Amino acid sequence: DEEYINGVREEYRQRRNYVCDRVAAIDGIACTMPAAGMFVMVRIDQAGVDGLQFAQGLLQDKGVSVLPGAGFGECTRDYVRVSLAQPINVLRPAFDRIEAYCQQLSNKHT
């Protein structure tokens, strides 16, 4: 069904844009907007930890789950993967906690 597919595509586009805008506003992390897909790879090396440490700490301290990039190869060691499977009303509080966690990391390293 073309109408359904277009609706899903638009929903994922909005989620992608939301995630990328939120990432851009948070010190210590960055991303490149993907052209398509269900995930955004977020670079976290400026946060002072690698992807595994970031993912573990974020889950433990803030209850937000992201996937460490190291599972995709050494070149993504300093990344985490954020899923776009959740609606924006779920992503919004998750990114509030991600932002708080990045601030917490920044305070530790200054």
mmCIF file of N, CA and C in Angstrom:
data_model
loop_
_atom_site.group_PDB
_atom_site.id
_atom_site.type_symbol
_atom_site.label_atom_id
_atom_site.label_comp_id
_atom_site.label_asym_id
_atom_site.label_seq_id
_atom_site.Cartn_x
_atom_site.Cartn_y
_atom_site.Cartn_z
ATOM 1 N N ASP A 1 0.844 -1.177 0.000
ATOM 2 C CA ASP A 1 0.000 0.000 0.000
ATOM 3 C C ASP A 1 0.892 1.244 0.000
ATOM 4 N N GLU A 2 0.836 1.961 -1.064
ATOM 5 C CA GLU A 2 1.676 3.159 -1.251
ATOM 6 C C GLU A 2 1.444 4.212 -0.160
ATOM 7 N N GLU A 3 0.190 4.420 0.202
ATOM 8 C CA GLU A 3 -0.131 5.427 1.220
ATOM 9 C C GLU A 3 0.485 5.064 2.569
ATOM 10 N N TYR A 4 0.402 3.808 2.943
ATOM 11 C CA TYR A 4 0.994 3.338 4.192
ATOM 12 C C TYR A 4 2.514 3.513 4.180
ATOM 13 N N ILE A 5 3.144 3.081 3.094
ATOM 14 C CA ILE A 5 4.605 3.200 2.960
ATOM 15 C C ILE A 5 5.035 4.660 3.048
ATOM 16 N N ASN A 6 4.323 5.538 2.383
ATOM 17 C CA ASN A 6 4.665 6.966 2.438
ATOM 18 C C ASN A 6 4.515 7.517 3.850
ATOM 19 N N GLY A 7 3.493 7.054 4.577
ATOM 20 C CA GLY A 7 3.305 7.497 5.959
ATOM 21 C C GLY A 7 4.439 7.037 6.857
ATOM 22 N N VAL A 8 4.849 5.779 6.710
ATOM 23 C CA VAL A 8 5.969 5.247 7.500
ATOM 24 C C VAL A 8 7.254 5.992 7.147
ATOM 25 N N ARG A 9 7.495 6.209 5.880
ATOM 26 C CA ARG A 9 8.694 6.933 5.440
ATOM 27 C C ARG A 9 8.738 8.330 6.053
ATOM 28 N N GLU A 10 7.593 9.011 6.053
ATOM 29 C CA GLU A 10 7.525 10.359 6.620
ATOM 30 C C GLU A 10 7.760 10.336 8.134
ATOM 31 N N GLU A 11 7.197 9.356 8.810
ATOM 32 C CA GLU A 11 7.396 9.237 10.262
ATOM 33 C C GLU A 11 8.876 9.040 10.590
ATOM 34 N N TYR A 12 9.545 8.165 9.854
ATOM 35 C CA TYR A 12 10.974 7.930 10.099
ATOM 36 C C TYR A 12 11.810 9.163 9.730
ATOM 37 N N ARG A 13 11.417 9.893 8.701
ATOM 38 C CA ARG A 13 12.115 11.131 8.344
ATOM 39 C C ARG A 13 12.012 12.135 9.486
ATOM 40 N N GLN A 14 10.836 12.264 10.068
ATOM 41 C CA GLN A 14 10.648 13.194 11.184
ATOM 42 C C GLN A 14 11.464 12.765 12.397
ATOM 43 N N ARG A 15 11.476 11.469 12.686
ATOM 44 C CA ARG A 15 12.269 10.964 13.808
ATOM 45 C C ARG A 15 13.755 11.208 13.572
ATOM 46 N N ARG A 16 14.217 10.913 12.363
ATOM 47 C CA ARG A 16 15.630 11.146 12.023
ATOM 48 C C ARG A 16 15.988 12.606 12.214
ATOM 49 N N ASN A 17 15.158 13.496 11.701
ATOM 50 C CA ASN A 17 15.430 14.927 11.825
ATOM 51 C C ASN A 17 15.438 15.355 13.285
ATOM 52 N N TYR A 18 14.505 14.835 14.073
ATOM 53 C CA TYR A 18 14.468 15.172 15.493
ATOM 54 C C TYR A 18 15.754 14.728 16.185
ATOM 55 N N VAL A 19 16.149 13.478 15.963
ATOM 56 C CA VAL A 19 17.358 12.947 16.597
ATOM 57 C C VAL A 19 18.574 13.763 16.188
ATOM 58 N N CYS A 20 18.732 14.031 14.906
ATOM 59 C CA CYS A 20 19.905 14.776 14.440
ATOM 60 C C CYS A 20 19.923 16.197 14.986
ATOM 61 N N ASP A 21 18.769 16.831 15.077
ATOM 62 C CA ASP A 21 18.696 18.175 15.664
ATOM 63 C C ASP A 21 19.066 18.143 17.144
ATOM 64 N N ARG A 22 18.575 17.159 17.873
ATOM 65 C CA ARG A 22 18.910 17.059 19.294
ATOM 66 C C ARG A 22 20.397 16.790 19.491
ATOM 67 N N VAL A 23 20.953 15.879 18.698
ATOM 68 C CA VAL A 23 22.388 15.575 18.792
ATOM 69 C C VAL A 23 23.204 16.834 18.533
ATOM 70 N N ALA A 24 22.838 17.598 17.516
ATOM 71 C CA ALA A 24 23.582 18.818 17.177
ATOM 72 C C ALA A 24 23.586 19.836 18.312
ATOM 73 N N ALA A 25 22.572 19.785 19.157
ATOM 74 C CA ALA A 25 22.450 20.752 20.251
ATOM 75 C C ALA A 25 23.157 20.319 21.532
ATOM 76 N N ILE A 26 23.745 19.127 21.539
ATOM 77 C CA ILE A 26 24.370 18.591 22.757
ATOM 78 C C ILE A 26 25.885 18.609 22.601
ATOM 79 N N ASP A 27 26.576 19.272 23.512
ATOM 80 C CA ASP A 27 28.039 19.298 23.501
ATOM 81 C C ASP A 27 28.591 17.898 23.744
ATOM 82 N N GLY A 28 29.618 17.540 22.975
ATOM 83 C CA GLY A 28 30.310 16.275 23.177
ATOM 84 C C GLY A 28 29.878 15.162 22.251
ATOM 85 N N ILE A 29 28.761 15.341 21.529
ATOM 86 C CA ILE A 29 28.322 14.317 20.586
ATOM 87 C C ILE A 29 27.983 14.968 19.250
ATOM 88 N N ALA A 30 28.003 14.168 18.189
ATOM 89 C CA ALA A 30 27.717 14.679 16.844
ATOM 90 C C ALA A 30 27.236 13.527 15.969
ATOM 91 N N CYS A 31 26.608 13.865 14.863
ATOM 92 C CA CYS A 31 26.215 12.840 13.901
ATOM 93 C C CYS A 31 26.105 13.456 12.517
ATOM 94 N N THR A 32 26.132 12.595 11.538
ATOM 95 C CA THR A 32 25.845 12.963 10.163
ATOM 96 C C THR A 32 24.462 12.422 9.856
ATOM 97 N N MET A 33 23.625 13.254 9.266
ATOM 98 C CA MET A 33 22.268 12.824 8.979
ATOM 99 C C MET A 33 22.271 11.720 7.923
ATOM 100 N N PRO A 34 21.737 10.547 8.267
ATOM 101 C CA PRO A 34 21.681 9.476 7.269
ATOM 102 C C PRO A 34 20.618 9.767 6.207
ATOM 103 N N ALA A 35 20.853 9.283 5.000
ATOM 104 C CA ALA A 35 19.887 9.476 3.915
ATOM 105 C C ALA A 35 18.658 8.595 4.105
ATOM 106 N N ALA A 36 18.838 7.461 4.767
ATOM 107 C CA ALA A 36 17.731 6.525 4.976
ATOM 108 C C ALA A 36 18.089 5.617 6.143
ATOM 109 N N GLY A 37 17.166 4.767 6.512
ATOM 110 C CA GLY A 37 17.448 3.771 7.542
ATOM 111 C C GLY A 37 16.662 3.987 8.814
ATOM 112 N N MET A 38 16.913 3.090 9.755
ATOM 113 C CA MET A 38 16.197 3.085 11.026
ATOM 114 C C MET A 38 17.086 3.469 12.204
ATOM 115 N N PHE A 39 18.315 3.895 11.920
ATOM 116 C CA PHE A 39 19.273 4.185 12.979
ATOM 117 C C PHE A 39 20.078 5.429 12.643
ATOM 118 N N VAL A 40 20.618 6.059 13.679
ATOM 119 C CA VAL A 40 21.566 7.163 13.525
ATOM 120 C C VAL A 40 22.807 6.784 14.319
ATOM 121 N N MET A 41 23.956 6.863 13.672
ATOM 122 C CA MET A 41 25.225 6.623 14.357
ATOM 123 C C MET A 41 25.693 7.950 14.953
ATOM 124 N N VAL A 42 25.872 7.961 16.260
ATOM 125 C CA VAL A 42 26.233 9.180 16.987
ATOM 126 C C VAL A 42 27.674 9.065 17.456
ATOM 127 N N ARG A 43 28.469 10.035 17.067
ATOM 128 C CA ARG A 43 29.881 10.076 17.449
ATOM 129 C C ARG A 43 29.983 10.675 18.849
ATOM 130 N N ILE A 44 30.656 9.950 19.744
ATOM 131 C CA ILE A 44 30.695 10.388 21.147
ATOM 132 C C ILE A 44 32.121 10.623 21.650
ATOM 133 N N ASP A 45 33.114 10.601 20.765
ATOM 134 C CA ASP A 45 34.507 10.692 21.228
ATOM 135 C C ASP A 45 34.823 11.995 21.957
ATOM 136 N N GLN A 46 34.092 13.059 21.690
ATOM 137 C CA GLN A 46 34.337 14.316 22.394
ATOM 138 C C GLN A 46 33.768 14.298 23.815
ATOM 139 N N ALA A 47 33.006 13.248 24.131
ATOM 140 C CA ALA A 47 32.434 13.114 25.478
ATOM 141 C C ALA A 47 33.452 12.536 26.462
ATOM 142 N N GLY A 48 34.603 12.079 25.950
ATOM 143 C CA GLY A 48 35.661 11.592 26.833
ATOM 144 C C GLY A 48 35.614 10.105 27.130
ATOM 145 N N VAL A 49 34.752 9.364 26.454
ATOM 146 C CA VAL A 49 34.640 7.919 26.641
ATOM 147 C C VAL A 49 34.450 7.266 25.270
ATOM 148 N N ASP A 50 34.629 5.945 25.223
ATOM 149 C CA ASP A 50 34.350 5.263 23.960
ATOM 150 C C ASP A 50 32.879 4.837 23.937
ATOM 151 N N GLY A 51 32.453 4.253 22.832
ATOM 152 C CA GLY A 51 31.053 3.895 22.661
ATOM 153 C C GLY A 51 30.538 2.912 23.691
ATOM 154 N N LEU A 52 31.351 1.937 24.041
ATOM 155 C CA LEU A 52 30.932 0.945 25.038
ATOM 156 C C LEU A 52 30.745 1.605 26.400
ATOM 157 N N GLN A 53 31.704 2.415 26.815
ATOM 158 C CA GLN A 53 31.601 3.101 28.103
ATOM 159 C C GLN A 53 30.389 4.041 28.116
ATOM 160 N N PHE A 54 30.187 4.743 27.012
ATOM 161 C CA PHE A 54 29.060 5.668 26.908
ATOM 162 C C PHE A 54 27.738 4.908 27.041
ATOM 163 N N ALA A 55 27.597 3.819 26.268
ATOM 164 C CA ALA A 55 26.355 3.042 26.285
ATOM 165 C C ALA A 55 26.090 2.441 27.664
ATOM 166 N N GLN A 56 27.118 1.882 28.284
ATOM 167 C CA GLN A 56 26.938 1.292 29.611
ATOM 168 C C GLN A 56 26.579 2.342 30.649
ATOM 169 N N GLY A 57 27.276 3.456 30.634
ATOM 170 C CA GLY A 57 27.003 4.519 31.594
ATOM 171 C C GLY A 57 25.632 5.147 31.405
ATOM 172 N N LEU A 58 25.253 5.353 30.145
ATOM 173 C CA LEU A 58 23.942 5.943 29.852
ATOM 174 C C LEU A 58 22.821 5.029 30.337
ATOM 175 N N LEU A 59 22.964 3.736 30.117
ATOM 176 C CA LEU A 59 21.950 2.787 30.575
ATOM 177 C C LEU A 59 21.902 2.742 32.101
ATOM 178 N N GLN A 60 23.062 2.657 32.720
ATOM 179 C CA GLN A 60 23.125 2.545 34.180
ATOM 180 C C GLN A 60 22.649 3.822 34.869
ATOM 181 N N ASP A 61 23.113 4.972 34.395
ATOM 182 C CA ASP A 61 22.821 6.233 35.076
ATOM 183 C C ASP A 61 21.482 6.853 34.699
ATOM 184 N N LYS A 62 21.062 6.658 33.437
ATOM 185 C CA LYS A 62 19.876 7.368 32.953
ATOM 186 C C LYS A 62 18.775 6.468 32.399
ATOM 187 N N GLY A 63 19.032 5.153 32.325
ATOM 188 C CA GLY A 63 18.011 4.240 31.848
ATOM 189 C C GLY A 63 17.707 4.327 30.367
ATOM 190 N N VAL A 64 18.672 4.810 29.582
ATOM 191 C CA VAL A 64 18.500 4.928 28.127
ATOM 192 C C VAL A 64 19.431 3.929 27.457
ATOM 193 N N SER A 65 18.872 3.137 26.553
ATOM 194 C CA SER A 65 19.651 2.109 25.872
ATOM 195 C C SER A 65 20.018 2.541 24.457
ATOM 196 N N VAL A 66 21.317 2.538 24.171
ATOM 197 C CA VAL A 66 21.863 2.721 22.832
ATOM 198 C C VAL A 66 22.844 1.578 22.600
ATOM 199 N N LEU A 67 23.174 1.320 21.374
ATOM 200 C CA LEU A 67 24.056 0.201 21.052
ATOM 201 C C LEU A 67 25.472 0.709 20.801
ATOM 202 N N PRO A 68 26.483 0.160 21.481
ATOM 203 C CA PRO A 68 27.867 0.571 21.227
ATOM 204 C C PRO A 68 28.245 0.293 19.771
ATOM 205 N N GLY A 69 28.977 1.212 19.177
ATOM 206 C CA GLY A 69 29.366 1.062 17.778
ATOM 207 C C GLY A 69 30.411 0.007 17.523
ATOM 208 N N ALA A 70 31.170 -0.402 18.529
ATOM 209 C CA ALA A 70 32.276 -1.349 18.332
ATOM 210 C C ALA A 70 31.819 -2.652 17.682
ATOM 211 N N GLY A 71 30.571 -3.035 17.873
ATOM 212 C CA GLY A 71 30.062 -4.247 17.266
ATOM 213 C C GLY A 71 30.012 -4.187 15.744
ATOM 214 N N PHE A 72 30.168 -3.004 15.186
ATOM 215 C CA PHE A 72 30.136 -2.816 13.736
ATOM 216 C C PHE A 72 31.537 -2.657 13.157
ATOM 217 N N GLY A 73 32.553 -2.776 13.991
ATOM 218 C CA GLY A 73 33.932 -2.676 13.535
ATOM 219 C C GLY A 73 34.706 -1.623 14.300
ATOM 220 N N GLU A 74 36.014 -1.704 14.215
ATOM 221 C CA GLU A 74 36.901 -0.792 14.953
ATOM 222 C C GLU A 74 36.657 0.672 14.569
ATOM 223 N N CYS A 75 36.286 0.928 13.327
ATOM 224 C CA CYS A 75 36.098 2.319 12.885
ATOM 225 C C CYS A 75 34.895 2.985 13.556
ATOM 226 N N THR A 76 34.031 2.211 14.190
ATOM 227 C CA THR A 76 32.874 2.796 14.880
ATOM 228 C C THR A 76 32.967 2.634 16.396
ATOM 229 N N ARG A 77 34.176 2.447 16.883
ATOM 230 C CA ARG A 77 34.430 2.286 18.316
ATOM 231 C C ARG A 77 33.952 3.489 19.127
ATOM 232 N N ASP A 78 34.064 4.673 18.556
ATOM 233 C CA ASP A 78 33.699 5.903 19.255
ATOM 234 C C ASP A 78 32.308 6.399 18.858
ATOM 235 N N TYR A 79 31.432 5.455 18.548
ATOM 236 C CA TYR A 79 30.049 5.760 18.172
ATOM 237 C C TYR A 79 29.091 4.914 18.996
ATOM 238 N N VAL A 80 27.851 5.384 19.051
ATOM 239 C CA VAL A 80 26.735 4.566 19.524
ATOM 240 C C VAL A 80 25.643 4.667 18.473
ATOM 241 N N ARG A 81 24.827 3.629 18.403
ATOM 242 C CA ARG A 81 23.734 3.607 17.437
ATOM 243 C C ARG A 81 22.432 3.889 18.161
ATOM 244 N N VAL A 82 21.708 4.876 17.658
ATOM 245 C CA VAL A 82 20.412 5.263 18.212
ATOM 246 C C VAL A 82 19.329 4.783 17.252
ATOM 247 N N SER A 83 18.367 4.058 17.777
ATOM 248 C CA SER A 83 17.266 3.543 16.971
ATOM 249 C C SER A 83 16.207 4.620 16.752
ATOM 250 N N LEU A 84 15.629 4.600 15.557
ATOM 251 C CA LEU A 84 14.528 5.495 15.233
ATOM 252 C C LEU A 84 13.180 4.778 15.343
ATOM 253 N N ALA A 85 13.169 3.610 15.958
ATOM 254 C CA ALA A 85 11.949 2.809 16.040
ATOM 255 C C ALA A 85 10.909 3.398 16.995
ATOM 256 N N GLN A 86 11.336 4.257 17.902
ATOM 257 C CA GLN A 86 10.403 4.850 18.862
ATOM 258 C C GLN A 86 9.854 6.176 18.331
ATOM 259 N N PRO A 87 8.615 6.509 18.687
ATOM 260 C CA PRO A 87 8.053 7.792 18.265
ATOM 261 C C PRO A 87 8.739 8.955 18.983
ATOM 262 N N ILE A 88 8.545 10.137 18.452
ATOM 263 C CA ILE A 88 9.199 11.327 19.004
ATOM 264 C C ILE A 88 8.812 11.553 20.465
ATOM 265 N N ASN A 89 7.587 11.221 20.852
ATOM 266 C CA ASN A 89 7.202 11.436 22.254
ATOM 267 C C ASN A 89 7.967 10.510 23.205
ATOM 268 N N VAL A 90 8.606 9.463 22.693
ATOM 269 C CA VAL A 90 9.496 8.609 23.484
ATOM 270 C C VAL A 90 10.942 9.093 23.338
ATOM 271 N N LEU A 91 11.308 9.522 22.139
ATOM 272 C CA LEU A 91 12.667 10.019 21.908
ATOM 273 C C LEU A 91 12.958 11.298 22.699
ATOM 274 N N ARG A 92 11.957 12.150 22.848
ATOM 275 C CA ARG A 92 12.156 13.441 23.533
ATOM 276 C C ARG A 92 12.685 13.259 24.965
ATOM 277 N N PRO A 93 12.029 12.497 25.831
ATOM 278 C CA PRO A 93 12.580 12.338 27.187
ATOM 279 C C PRO A 93 13.890 11.547 27.198
ATOM 280 N N ALA A 94 14.051 10.635 26.249
ATOM 281 C CA ALA A 94 15.318 9.906 26.162
ATOM 282 C C ALA A 94 16.454 10.878 25.860
ATOM 283 N N PHE A 95 16.221 11.806 24.943
ATOM 284 C CA PHE A 95 17.274 12.774 24.636
ATOM 285 C C PHE A 95 17.471 13.795 25.733
ATOM 286 N N ASP A 96 16.457 14.069 26.509
ATOM 287 C CA ASP A 96 16.666 14.921 27.692
ATOM 288 C C ASP A 96 17.654 14.228 28.640
ATOM 289 N N ARG A 97 17.504 12.916 28.798
ATOM 290 C CA ARG A 97 18.414 12.153 29.671
ATOM 291 C C ARG A 97 19.792 12.000 29.034
ATOM 292 N N ILE A 98 19.856 11.840 27.714
ATOM 293 C CA ILE A 98 21.155 11.781 27.027
ATOM 294 C C ILE A 98 21.895 13.101 27.218
ATOM 295 N N GLU A 99 21.176 14.195 27.077
ATOM 296 C CA GLU A 99 21.792 15.517 27.272
ATOM 297 C C GLU A 99 22.310 15.667 28.702
ATOM 298 N N ALA A 100 21.531 15.240 29.672
ATOM 299 C CA ALA A 100 21.961 15.306 31.074
ATOM 300 C C ALA A 100 23.187 14.431 31.305
ATOM 301 N N TYR A 101 23.221 13.258 30.673
ATOM 302 C CA TYR A 101 24.368 12.370 30.818
ATOM 303 C C TYR A 101 25.621 12.986 30.207
ATOM 304 N N CYS A 102 25.486 13.601 29.045
ATOM 305 C CA CYS A 102 26.640 14.261 28.415
ATOM 306 C C CYS A 102 27.149 15.411 29.279
ATOM 307 N N GLN A 103 26.236 16.141 29.897
ATOM 308 C CA GLN A 103 26.640 17.215 30.812
ATOM 309 C C GLN A 103 27.381 16.635 32.009
ATOM 310 N N GLN A 104 26.893 15.518 32.519
ATOM 311 C CA GLN A 104 27.542 14.827 33.629
ATOM 312 C C GLN A 104 28.970 14.404 33.242
ATOM 313 N N LEU A 105 29.126 13.861 32.036
ATOM 314 C CA LEU A 105 30.459 13.478 31.556
ATOM 315 C C LEU A 105 31.363 14.687 31.411
ATOM 316 N N SER A 106 30.811 15.755 30.891
ATOM 317 C CA SER A 106 31.587 16.983 30.701
ATOM 318 C C SER A 106 32.087 17.524 32.034
ATOM 319 N N ASN A 107 31.243 17.481 33.033
ATOM 320 C CA ASN A 107 31.631 17.956 34.370
ATOM 321 C C ASN A 107 32.730 17.090 34.984
ATOM 322 N N LYS A 108 32.708 15.784 34.671
ATOM 323 C CA LYS A 108 33.736 14.863 35.161
ATOM 324 C C LYS A 108 35.093 15.147 34.542
ATOM 325 N N HIS A 109 35.100 15.569 33.286
ATOM 326 C CA HIS A 109 36.347 15.736 32.547
ATOM 327 C C HIS A 109 36.867 17.165 32.550
ATOM 328 N N THR A 110 36.253 18.055 33.339
ATOM 329 C CA THR A 110 36.755 19.433 33.415
ATOM 330 C C THR A 110 37.267 19.743 34.791
#
